[in-house]
Short mmCIF file of C-alpha atoms in Angstrom, two decimals:
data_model
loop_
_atom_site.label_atom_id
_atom_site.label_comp_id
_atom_site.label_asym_id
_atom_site.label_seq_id
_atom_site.Cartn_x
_atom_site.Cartn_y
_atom_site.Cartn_z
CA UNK A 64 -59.11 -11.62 -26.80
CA UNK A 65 -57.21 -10.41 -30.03
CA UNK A 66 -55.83 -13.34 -32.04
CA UNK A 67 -52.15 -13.19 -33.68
CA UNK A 68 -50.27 -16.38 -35.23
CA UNK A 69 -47.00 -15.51 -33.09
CA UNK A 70 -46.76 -14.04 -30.23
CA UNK A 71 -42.97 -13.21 -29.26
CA UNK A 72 -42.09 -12.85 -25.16
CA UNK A 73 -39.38 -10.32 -25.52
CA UNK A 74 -37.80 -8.01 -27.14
CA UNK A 75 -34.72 -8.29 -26.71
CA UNK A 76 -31.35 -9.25 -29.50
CA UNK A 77 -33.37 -12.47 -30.29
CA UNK A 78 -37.00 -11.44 -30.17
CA UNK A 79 -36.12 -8.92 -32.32
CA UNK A 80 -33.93 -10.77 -34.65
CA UNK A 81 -37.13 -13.47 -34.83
CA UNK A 82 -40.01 -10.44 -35.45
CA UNK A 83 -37.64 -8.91 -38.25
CA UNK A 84 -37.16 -12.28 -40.01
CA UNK A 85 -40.91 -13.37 -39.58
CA UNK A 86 -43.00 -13.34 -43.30
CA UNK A 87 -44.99 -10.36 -43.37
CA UNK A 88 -48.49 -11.99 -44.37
CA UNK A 89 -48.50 -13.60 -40.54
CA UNK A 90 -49.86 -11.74 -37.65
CA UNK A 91 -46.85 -10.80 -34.77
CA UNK A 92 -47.10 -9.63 -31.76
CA UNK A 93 -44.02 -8.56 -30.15
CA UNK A 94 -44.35 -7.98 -26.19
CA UNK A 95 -41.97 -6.77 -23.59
CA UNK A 96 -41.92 -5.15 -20.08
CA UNK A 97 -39.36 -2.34 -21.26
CA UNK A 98 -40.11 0.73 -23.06
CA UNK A 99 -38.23 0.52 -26.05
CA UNK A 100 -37.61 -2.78 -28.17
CA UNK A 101 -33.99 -4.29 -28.21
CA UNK A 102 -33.25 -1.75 -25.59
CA UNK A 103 -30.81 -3.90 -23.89
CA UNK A 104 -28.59 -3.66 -26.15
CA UNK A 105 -27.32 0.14 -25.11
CA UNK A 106 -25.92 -1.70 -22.05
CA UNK A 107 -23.40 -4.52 -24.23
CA UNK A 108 -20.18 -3.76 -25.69
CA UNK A 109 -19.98 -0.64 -22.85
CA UNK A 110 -22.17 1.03 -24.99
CA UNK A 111 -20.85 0.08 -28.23
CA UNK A 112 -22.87 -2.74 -29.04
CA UNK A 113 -20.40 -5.93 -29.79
CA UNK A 114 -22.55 -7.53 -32.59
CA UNK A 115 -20.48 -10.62 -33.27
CA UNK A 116 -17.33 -12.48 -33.70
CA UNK A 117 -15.83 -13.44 -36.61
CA UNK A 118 -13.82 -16.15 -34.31
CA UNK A 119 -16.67 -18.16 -33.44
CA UNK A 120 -14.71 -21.16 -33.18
CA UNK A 121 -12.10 -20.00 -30.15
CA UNK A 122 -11.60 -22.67 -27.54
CA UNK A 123 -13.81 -22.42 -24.40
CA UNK A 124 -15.95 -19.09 -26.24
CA UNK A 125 -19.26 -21.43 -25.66
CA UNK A 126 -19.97 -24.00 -23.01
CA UNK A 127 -21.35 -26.51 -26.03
CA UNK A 128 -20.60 -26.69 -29.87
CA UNK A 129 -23.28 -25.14 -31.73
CA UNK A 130 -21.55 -25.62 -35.26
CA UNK A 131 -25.01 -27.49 -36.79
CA UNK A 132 -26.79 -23.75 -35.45
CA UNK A 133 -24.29 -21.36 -37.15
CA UNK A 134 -24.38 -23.77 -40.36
CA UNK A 135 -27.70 -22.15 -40.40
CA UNK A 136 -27.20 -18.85 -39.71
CA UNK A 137 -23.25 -17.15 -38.89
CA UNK A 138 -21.14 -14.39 -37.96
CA UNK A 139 -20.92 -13.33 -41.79
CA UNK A 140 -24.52 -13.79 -42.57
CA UNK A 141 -25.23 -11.64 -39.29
CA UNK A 142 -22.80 -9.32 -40.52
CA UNK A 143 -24.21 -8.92 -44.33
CA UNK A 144 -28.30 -9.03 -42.89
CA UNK A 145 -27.53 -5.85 -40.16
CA UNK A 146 -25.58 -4.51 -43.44
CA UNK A 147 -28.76 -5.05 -45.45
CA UNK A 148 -31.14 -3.45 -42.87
CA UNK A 149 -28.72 -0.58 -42.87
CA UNK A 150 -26.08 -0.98 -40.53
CA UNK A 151 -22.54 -0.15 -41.53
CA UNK A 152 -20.00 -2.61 -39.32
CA UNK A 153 -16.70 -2.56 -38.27
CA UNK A 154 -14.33 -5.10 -36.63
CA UNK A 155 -11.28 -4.75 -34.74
CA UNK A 156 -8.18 -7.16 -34.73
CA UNK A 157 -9.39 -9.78 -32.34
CA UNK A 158 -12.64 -10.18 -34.64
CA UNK A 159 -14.90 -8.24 -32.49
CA UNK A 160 -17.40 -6.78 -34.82
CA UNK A 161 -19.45 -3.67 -34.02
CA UNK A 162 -21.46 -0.62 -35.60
CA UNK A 163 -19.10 1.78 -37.25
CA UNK A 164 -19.94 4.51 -34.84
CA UNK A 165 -19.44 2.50 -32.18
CA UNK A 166 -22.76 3.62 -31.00
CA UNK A 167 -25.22 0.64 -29.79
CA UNK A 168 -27.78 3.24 -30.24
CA UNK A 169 -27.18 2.65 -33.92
CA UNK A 170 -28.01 -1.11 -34.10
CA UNK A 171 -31.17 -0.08 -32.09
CA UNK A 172 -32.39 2.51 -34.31
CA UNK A 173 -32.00 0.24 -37.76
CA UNK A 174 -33.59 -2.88 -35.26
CA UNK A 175 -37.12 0.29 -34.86
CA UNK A 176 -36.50 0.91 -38.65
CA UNK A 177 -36.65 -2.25 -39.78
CA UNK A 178 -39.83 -3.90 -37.20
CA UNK A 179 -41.98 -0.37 -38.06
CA UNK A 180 -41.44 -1.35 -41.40
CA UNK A 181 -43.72 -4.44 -40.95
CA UNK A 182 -47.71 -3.35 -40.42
CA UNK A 183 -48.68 -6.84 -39.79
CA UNK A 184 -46.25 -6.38 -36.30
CA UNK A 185 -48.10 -5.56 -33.31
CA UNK A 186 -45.60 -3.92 -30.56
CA UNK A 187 -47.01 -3.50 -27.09
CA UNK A 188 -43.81 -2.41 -24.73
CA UNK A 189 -44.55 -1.54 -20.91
CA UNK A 190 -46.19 -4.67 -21.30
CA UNK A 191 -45.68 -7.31 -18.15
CA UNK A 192 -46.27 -10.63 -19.00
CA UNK A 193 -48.28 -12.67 -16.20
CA UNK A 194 -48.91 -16.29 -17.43
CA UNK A 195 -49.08 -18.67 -20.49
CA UNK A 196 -51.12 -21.53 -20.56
CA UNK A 197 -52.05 -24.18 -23.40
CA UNK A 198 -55.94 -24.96 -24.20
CA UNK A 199 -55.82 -27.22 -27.49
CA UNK A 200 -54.12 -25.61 -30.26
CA UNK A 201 -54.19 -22.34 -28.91
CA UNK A 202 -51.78 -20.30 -26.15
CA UNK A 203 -53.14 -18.17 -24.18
CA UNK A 204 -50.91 -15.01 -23.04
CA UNK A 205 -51.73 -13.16 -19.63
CA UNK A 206 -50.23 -9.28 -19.66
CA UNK A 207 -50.98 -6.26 -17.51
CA UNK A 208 -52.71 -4.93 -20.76
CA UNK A 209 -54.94 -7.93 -21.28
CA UNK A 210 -55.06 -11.58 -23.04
CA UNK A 211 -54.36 -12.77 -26.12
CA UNK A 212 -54.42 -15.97 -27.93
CA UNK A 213 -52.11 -17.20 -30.65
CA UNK A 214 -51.39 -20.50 -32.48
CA UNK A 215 -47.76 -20.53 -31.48
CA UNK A 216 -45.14 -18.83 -28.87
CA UNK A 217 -41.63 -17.60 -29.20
CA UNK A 218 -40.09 -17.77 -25.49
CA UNK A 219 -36.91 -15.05 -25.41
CA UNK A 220 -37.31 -14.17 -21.56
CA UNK A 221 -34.49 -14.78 -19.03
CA UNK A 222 -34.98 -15.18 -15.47
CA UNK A 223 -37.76 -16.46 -13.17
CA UNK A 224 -40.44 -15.52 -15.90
CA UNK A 225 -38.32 -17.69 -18.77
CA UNK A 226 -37.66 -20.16 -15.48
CA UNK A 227 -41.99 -20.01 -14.84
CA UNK A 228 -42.42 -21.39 -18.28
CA UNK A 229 -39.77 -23.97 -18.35
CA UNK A 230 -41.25 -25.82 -14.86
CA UNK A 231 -44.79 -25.21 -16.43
CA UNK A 232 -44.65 -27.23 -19.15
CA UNK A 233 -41.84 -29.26 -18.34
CA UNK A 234 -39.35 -28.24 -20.37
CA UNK A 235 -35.48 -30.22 -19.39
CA UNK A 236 -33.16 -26.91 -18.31
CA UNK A 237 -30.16 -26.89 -16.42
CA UNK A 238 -30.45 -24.31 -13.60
CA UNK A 239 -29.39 -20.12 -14.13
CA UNK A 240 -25.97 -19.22 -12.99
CA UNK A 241 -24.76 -15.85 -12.76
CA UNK A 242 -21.71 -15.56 -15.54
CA UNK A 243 -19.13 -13.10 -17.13
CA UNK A 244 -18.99 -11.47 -13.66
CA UNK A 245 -15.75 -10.40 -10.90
CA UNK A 246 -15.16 -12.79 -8.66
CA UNK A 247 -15.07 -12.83 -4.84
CA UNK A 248 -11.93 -14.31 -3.33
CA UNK A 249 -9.79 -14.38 -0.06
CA UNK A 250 -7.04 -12.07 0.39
CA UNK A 251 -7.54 -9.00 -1.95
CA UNK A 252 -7.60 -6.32 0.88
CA UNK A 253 -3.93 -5.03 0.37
CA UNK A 254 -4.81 -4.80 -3.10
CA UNK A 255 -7.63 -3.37 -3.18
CA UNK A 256 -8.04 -0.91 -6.74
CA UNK A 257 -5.07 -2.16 -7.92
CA UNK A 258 -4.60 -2.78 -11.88
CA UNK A 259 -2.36 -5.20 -13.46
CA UNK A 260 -1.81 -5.09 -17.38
CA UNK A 261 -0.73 -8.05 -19.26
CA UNK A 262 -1.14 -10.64 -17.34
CA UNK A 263 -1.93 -14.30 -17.46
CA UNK A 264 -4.62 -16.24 -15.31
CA UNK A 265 -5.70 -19.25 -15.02
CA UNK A 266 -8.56 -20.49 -13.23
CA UNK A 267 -9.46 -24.14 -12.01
CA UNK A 268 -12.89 -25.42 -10.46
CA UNK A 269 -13.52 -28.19 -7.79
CA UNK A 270 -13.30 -30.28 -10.60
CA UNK A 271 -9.98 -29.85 -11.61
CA UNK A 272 -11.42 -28.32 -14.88
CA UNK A 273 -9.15 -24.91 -15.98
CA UNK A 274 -9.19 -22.00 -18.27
CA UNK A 275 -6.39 -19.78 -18.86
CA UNK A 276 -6.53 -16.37 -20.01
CA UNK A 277 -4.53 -12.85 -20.28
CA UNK A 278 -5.33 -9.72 -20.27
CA UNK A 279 -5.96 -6.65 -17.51
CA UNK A 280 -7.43 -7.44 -14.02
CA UNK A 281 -8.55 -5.15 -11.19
CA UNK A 282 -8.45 -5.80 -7.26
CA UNK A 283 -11.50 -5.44 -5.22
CA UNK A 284 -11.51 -5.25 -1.48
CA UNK A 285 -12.43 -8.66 -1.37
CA UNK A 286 -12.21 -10.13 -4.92
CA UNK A 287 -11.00 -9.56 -8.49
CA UNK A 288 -12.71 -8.34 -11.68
CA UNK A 289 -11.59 -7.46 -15.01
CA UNK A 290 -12.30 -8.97 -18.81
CA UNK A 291 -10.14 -11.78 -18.40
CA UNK A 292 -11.53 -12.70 -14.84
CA UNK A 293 -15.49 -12.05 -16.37
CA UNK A 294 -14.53 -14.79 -19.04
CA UNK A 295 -13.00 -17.47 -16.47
CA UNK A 296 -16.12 -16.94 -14.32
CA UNK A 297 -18.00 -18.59 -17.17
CA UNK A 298 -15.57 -21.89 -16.15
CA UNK A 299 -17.49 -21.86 -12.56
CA UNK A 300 -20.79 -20.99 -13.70
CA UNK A 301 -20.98 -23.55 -16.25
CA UNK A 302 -20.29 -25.92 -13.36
CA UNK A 303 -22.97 -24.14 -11.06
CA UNK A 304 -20.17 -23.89 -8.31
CA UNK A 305 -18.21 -20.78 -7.78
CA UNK A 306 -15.51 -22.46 -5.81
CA UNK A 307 -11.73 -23.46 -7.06
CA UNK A 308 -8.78 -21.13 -7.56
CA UNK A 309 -7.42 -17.90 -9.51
CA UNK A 310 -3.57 -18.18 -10.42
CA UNK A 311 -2.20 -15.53 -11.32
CA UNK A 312 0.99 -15.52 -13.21
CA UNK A 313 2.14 -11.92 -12.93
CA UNK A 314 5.00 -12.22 -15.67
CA UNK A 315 4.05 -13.93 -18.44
CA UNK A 316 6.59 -13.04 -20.86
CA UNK A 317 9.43 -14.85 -18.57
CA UNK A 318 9.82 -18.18 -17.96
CA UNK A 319 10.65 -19.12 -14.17
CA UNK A 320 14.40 -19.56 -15.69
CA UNK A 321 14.50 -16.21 -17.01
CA UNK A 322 12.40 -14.68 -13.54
CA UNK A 323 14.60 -16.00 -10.65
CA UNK A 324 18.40 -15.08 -12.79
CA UNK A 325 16.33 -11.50 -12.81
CA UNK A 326 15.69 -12.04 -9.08
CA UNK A 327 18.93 -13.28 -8.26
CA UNK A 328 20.90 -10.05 -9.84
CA UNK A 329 18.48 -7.72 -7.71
CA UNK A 330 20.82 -9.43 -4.75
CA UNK A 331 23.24 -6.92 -5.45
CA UNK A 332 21.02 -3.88 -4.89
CA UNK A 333 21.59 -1.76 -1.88
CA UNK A 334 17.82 -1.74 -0.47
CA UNK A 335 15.94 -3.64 1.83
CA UNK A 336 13.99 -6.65 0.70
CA UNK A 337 10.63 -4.27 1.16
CA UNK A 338 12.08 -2.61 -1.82
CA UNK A 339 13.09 -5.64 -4.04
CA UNK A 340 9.97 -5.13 -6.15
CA UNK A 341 10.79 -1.76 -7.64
CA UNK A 342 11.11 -1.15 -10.84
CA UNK A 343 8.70 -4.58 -10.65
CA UNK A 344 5.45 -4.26 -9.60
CA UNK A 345 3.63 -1.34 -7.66
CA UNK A 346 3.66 -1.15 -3.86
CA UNK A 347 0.34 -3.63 -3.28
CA UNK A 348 1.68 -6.05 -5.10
CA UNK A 349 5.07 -6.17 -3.68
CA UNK A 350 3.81 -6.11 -0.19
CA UNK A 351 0.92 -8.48 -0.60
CA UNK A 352 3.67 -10.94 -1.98
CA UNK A 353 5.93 -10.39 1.23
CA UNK A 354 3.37 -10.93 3.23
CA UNK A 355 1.97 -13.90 1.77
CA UNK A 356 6.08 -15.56 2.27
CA UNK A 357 6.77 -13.86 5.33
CA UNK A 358 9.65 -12.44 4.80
CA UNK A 359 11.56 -9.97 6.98
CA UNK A 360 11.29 -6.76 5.34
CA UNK A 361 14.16 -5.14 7.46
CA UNK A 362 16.97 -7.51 5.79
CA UNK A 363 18.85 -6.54 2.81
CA UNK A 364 18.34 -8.00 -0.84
CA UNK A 365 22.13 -9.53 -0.47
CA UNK A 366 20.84 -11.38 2.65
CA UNK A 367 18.28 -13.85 0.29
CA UNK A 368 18.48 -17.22 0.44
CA UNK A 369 18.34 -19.04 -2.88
CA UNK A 370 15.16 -20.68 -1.56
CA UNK A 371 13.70 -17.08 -0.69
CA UNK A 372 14.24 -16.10 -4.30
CA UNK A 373 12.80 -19.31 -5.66
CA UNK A 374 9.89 -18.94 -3.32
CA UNK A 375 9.34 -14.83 -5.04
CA UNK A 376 9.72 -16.43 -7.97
CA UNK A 377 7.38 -19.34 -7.59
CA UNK A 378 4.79 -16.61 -6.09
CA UNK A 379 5.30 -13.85 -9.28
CA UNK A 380 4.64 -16.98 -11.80
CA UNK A 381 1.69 -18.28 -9.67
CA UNK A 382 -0.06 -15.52 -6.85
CA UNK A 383 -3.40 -17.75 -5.89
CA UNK A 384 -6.52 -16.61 -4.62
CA UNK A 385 -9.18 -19.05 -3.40
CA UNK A 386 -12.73 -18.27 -5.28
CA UNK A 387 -15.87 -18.08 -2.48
CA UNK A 388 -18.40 -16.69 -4.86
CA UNK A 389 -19.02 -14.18 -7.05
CA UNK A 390 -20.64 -10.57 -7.61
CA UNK A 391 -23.86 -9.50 -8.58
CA UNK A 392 -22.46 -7.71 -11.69
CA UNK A 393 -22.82 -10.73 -13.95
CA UNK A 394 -23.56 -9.84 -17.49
CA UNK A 395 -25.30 -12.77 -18.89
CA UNK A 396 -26.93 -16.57 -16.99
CA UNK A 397 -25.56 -19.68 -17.91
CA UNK A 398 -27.82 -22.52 -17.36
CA UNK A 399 -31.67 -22.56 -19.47
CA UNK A 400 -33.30 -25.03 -21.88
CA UNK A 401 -31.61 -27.95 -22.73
CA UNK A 402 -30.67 -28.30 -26.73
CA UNK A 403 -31.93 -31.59 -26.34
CA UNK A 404 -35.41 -30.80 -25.19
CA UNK A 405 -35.52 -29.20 -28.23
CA UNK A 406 -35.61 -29.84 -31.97
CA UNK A 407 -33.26 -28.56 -34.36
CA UNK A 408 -35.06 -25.51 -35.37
CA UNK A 409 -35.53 -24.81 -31.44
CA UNK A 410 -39.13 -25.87 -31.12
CA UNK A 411 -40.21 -28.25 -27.84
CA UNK A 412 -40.12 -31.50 -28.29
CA UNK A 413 -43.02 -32.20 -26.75
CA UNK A 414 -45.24 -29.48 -27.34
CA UNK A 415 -45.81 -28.18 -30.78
CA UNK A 416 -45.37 -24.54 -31.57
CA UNK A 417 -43.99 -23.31 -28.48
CA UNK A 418 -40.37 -22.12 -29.11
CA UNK A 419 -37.28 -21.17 -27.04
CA UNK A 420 -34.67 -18.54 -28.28
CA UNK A 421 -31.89 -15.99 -27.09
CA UNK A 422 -30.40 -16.48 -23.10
CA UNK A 423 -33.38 -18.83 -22.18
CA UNK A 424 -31.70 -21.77 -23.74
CA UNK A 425 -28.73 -23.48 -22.07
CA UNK A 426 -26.30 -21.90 -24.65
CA UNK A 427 -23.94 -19.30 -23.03
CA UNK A 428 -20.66 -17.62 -24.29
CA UNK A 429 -17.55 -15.26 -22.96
CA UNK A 430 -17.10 -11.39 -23.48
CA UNK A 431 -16.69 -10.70 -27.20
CA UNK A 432 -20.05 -10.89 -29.08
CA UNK A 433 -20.38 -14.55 -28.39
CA UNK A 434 -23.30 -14.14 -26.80
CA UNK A 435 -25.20 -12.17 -29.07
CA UNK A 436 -24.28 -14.04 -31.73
CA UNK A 437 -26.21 -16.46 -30.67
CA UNK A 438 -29.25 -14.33 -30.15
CA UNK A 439 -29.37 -13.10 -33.95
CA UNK A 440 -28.91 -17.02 -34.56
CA UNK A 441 -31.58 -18.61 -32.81
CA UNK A 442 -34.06 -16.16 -33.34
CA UNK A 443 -33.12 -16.66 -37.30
CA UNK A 444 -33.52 -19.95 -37.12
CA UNK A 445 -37.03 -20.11 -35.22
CA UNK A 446 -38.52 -17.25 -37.87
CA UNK A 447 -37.01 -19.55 -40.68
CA UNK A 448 -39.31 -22.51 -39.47
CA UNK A 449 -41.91 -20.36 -38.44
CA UNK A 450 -42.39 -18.81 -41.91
CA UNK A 451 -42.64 -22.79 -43.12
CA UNK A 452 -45.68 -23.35 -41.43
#
């Protein structure tokens, strides 16, 4: 069995950021069951590759604070080391940072560039790992292209395997969730493939916890999805439930004051209440909203009651969908090894030299680079300490 002083379980954002930032004088091996290192990262950003945020601390963008992490290791120092390995960046207004050609495949060629550059870096890709067990000092590692043994371990893998090794040796972790994902909710047939720009929605668990956000949502037969809605799934995940409400308010920019005087001069309009909503909304809106009140669609606008028109009103500023689960389009798990299991440089507790970084912790974030952020910061931090011993 070859000996190496690290072995690294995946190569993805953080087992990459950890092999780059290991000293060159120790002996890495760097193992995953893709093809290609960091090869995930073609898939974030829609293909752009959202490195960071420079608005790390936005309400809600992380289910914990993490401020003693990024003290180590930020946004600007993630910025300046892709910069250094040859990466030219670009943000955008909100603080979303990403590769000036807006190419992910960019971030992934400098990431080969820079772990080639290191002859001391064993890469074995195609490579399943099987088991890892403890005997003394020493791990062992069980792939499909044989054993090795190595003096300490840097965990980045997500799901069961990352799960495996957490029961095994007893690691605290708070269950995976699915998160950033659409929704599934009652009441979206009618809708179905319709978009709404520019809205506001807020959603509350079975806890009475709530997150509001605005942006662009799109109906599904039976559910909603959209940027907005991926972020306020992170509200149910984080509580391991995916059950509570969706409010939409689909008029943000008036107040209910300003809403029902705009309702109340449509009164005057020579068209059946079926046809109140133009101008308004488009057609599935306007109907699912008729049918949720019930109201007669053959009576003319004139013949609304001021209740009627506080009851449109009421349903524009708050259209509410009851959450039953969620779809299995979910860009990231919440849930993984607890901080507190951990030291401060992310190494066990309990068992010297075996490491955690990337998704398999319990640290997870909404759309915007959050989550990679964290990535290029705990696998920083774990090389840092790992280049002290």
């Amino acid at each position: 069995m070859e000996k190496f002083n690290i072995v690294i379980l995946g190569a993805g954002a953080s087992g990459c950021m950890c092999a780059m930032n290991i000293a060159k004088d120790k002996k890495v091996l760097l193992i995953d069951k893709a093809n290609l290192p960091a090869k995930k990262l073609m898939a974030t950003g829609n293909g752009r590759c959202n490195l960071t945020n420079l608005n790390l601390n936005t309400p809600f963008a992380y289910n914990q604070n993490l401020a003693s992490y990024f003290d180590k290791f930020n946004e600007v120092e993630t910025v300046a080391f892709f910069q250094r390995i040859g990466l030219v960046c670009t943000n955008d207004e909100e603080g979303r940072v990403y590769p000036f050609s807006f190419a992910a495949k960019s971030v992934i060629d400098v990431i080969h560039n820079t772990l080639n550059q290191n002859k001391n870096l064993t890469l074995k890709m195609n490579c399943e790992f099987f088991n890892l067990s403890k005997d003394g000092n020493l791990f062992k590692i069980s792939t499909n292209q044989g054993d090795f043994i190595s003096e300490q371990i840097v965990v980045c893998l997500g799901g069961n395997k990352g799960e495996e090794i957490l029961k095994k040796f007893n690691i605290d972790y708070k269950k995976f969730t699915p998160s950033l994902c659409s929704l599934k909710t009652e009441k979206t047939k009618l809708l179905e493939n319709t978009k709404i720009s520019n809205v506001q929605v807020t959603a509350i668990d079975k806890q009475g916890n709530k997150h509001t956000e605005q942006g662009e949502i799109l109906f599904k037969d039976s559910g909603i999805s959209g940027i907005c809605i991926f972020n306020l799934s992170a509200l149910f995940a984080r509580e391991e439930s995916f059950d509570g409400k969706i409010i939409i308010d689909l008029m943000p920019n008036y107040s209910e004051k300003q809403l029902k005087k705009l309702l109340f001069y449509r009164k005057i309009l020579n068209v059946k209440v079926n046809k109140v909503f133009e101008g308004l909304f488009t057609n599935p809106i306007a109907y699912h909203i008729l049918n949720t009140l019930k109201l007669d669609e053959n009576k003319f606008c004139s013949q609304l009651t001021d209740d009627e028109i506080n009851n449109i009103a009421n349903s524009i500023k708050s259209l509410t969908f009851t959450v039953k689960g969620y779809y299995d389009n979910n860009q990231i798990f919440a849930g993984g090894a607890s901080l507190s299991a951990l030291d401060k440089n992310l190494q066990s507790k309990q068992i010297k030299g075996l490491y955690f970084c990337g998704e398999i912790c319990d640290v997870d974030g909404i759309c915007g680079g959050y989550n990679l952020q964290w990535a290029w910061t705990s696998g920083k931090i774990v090389a840092d300490h790992i280049n002290l011993n």
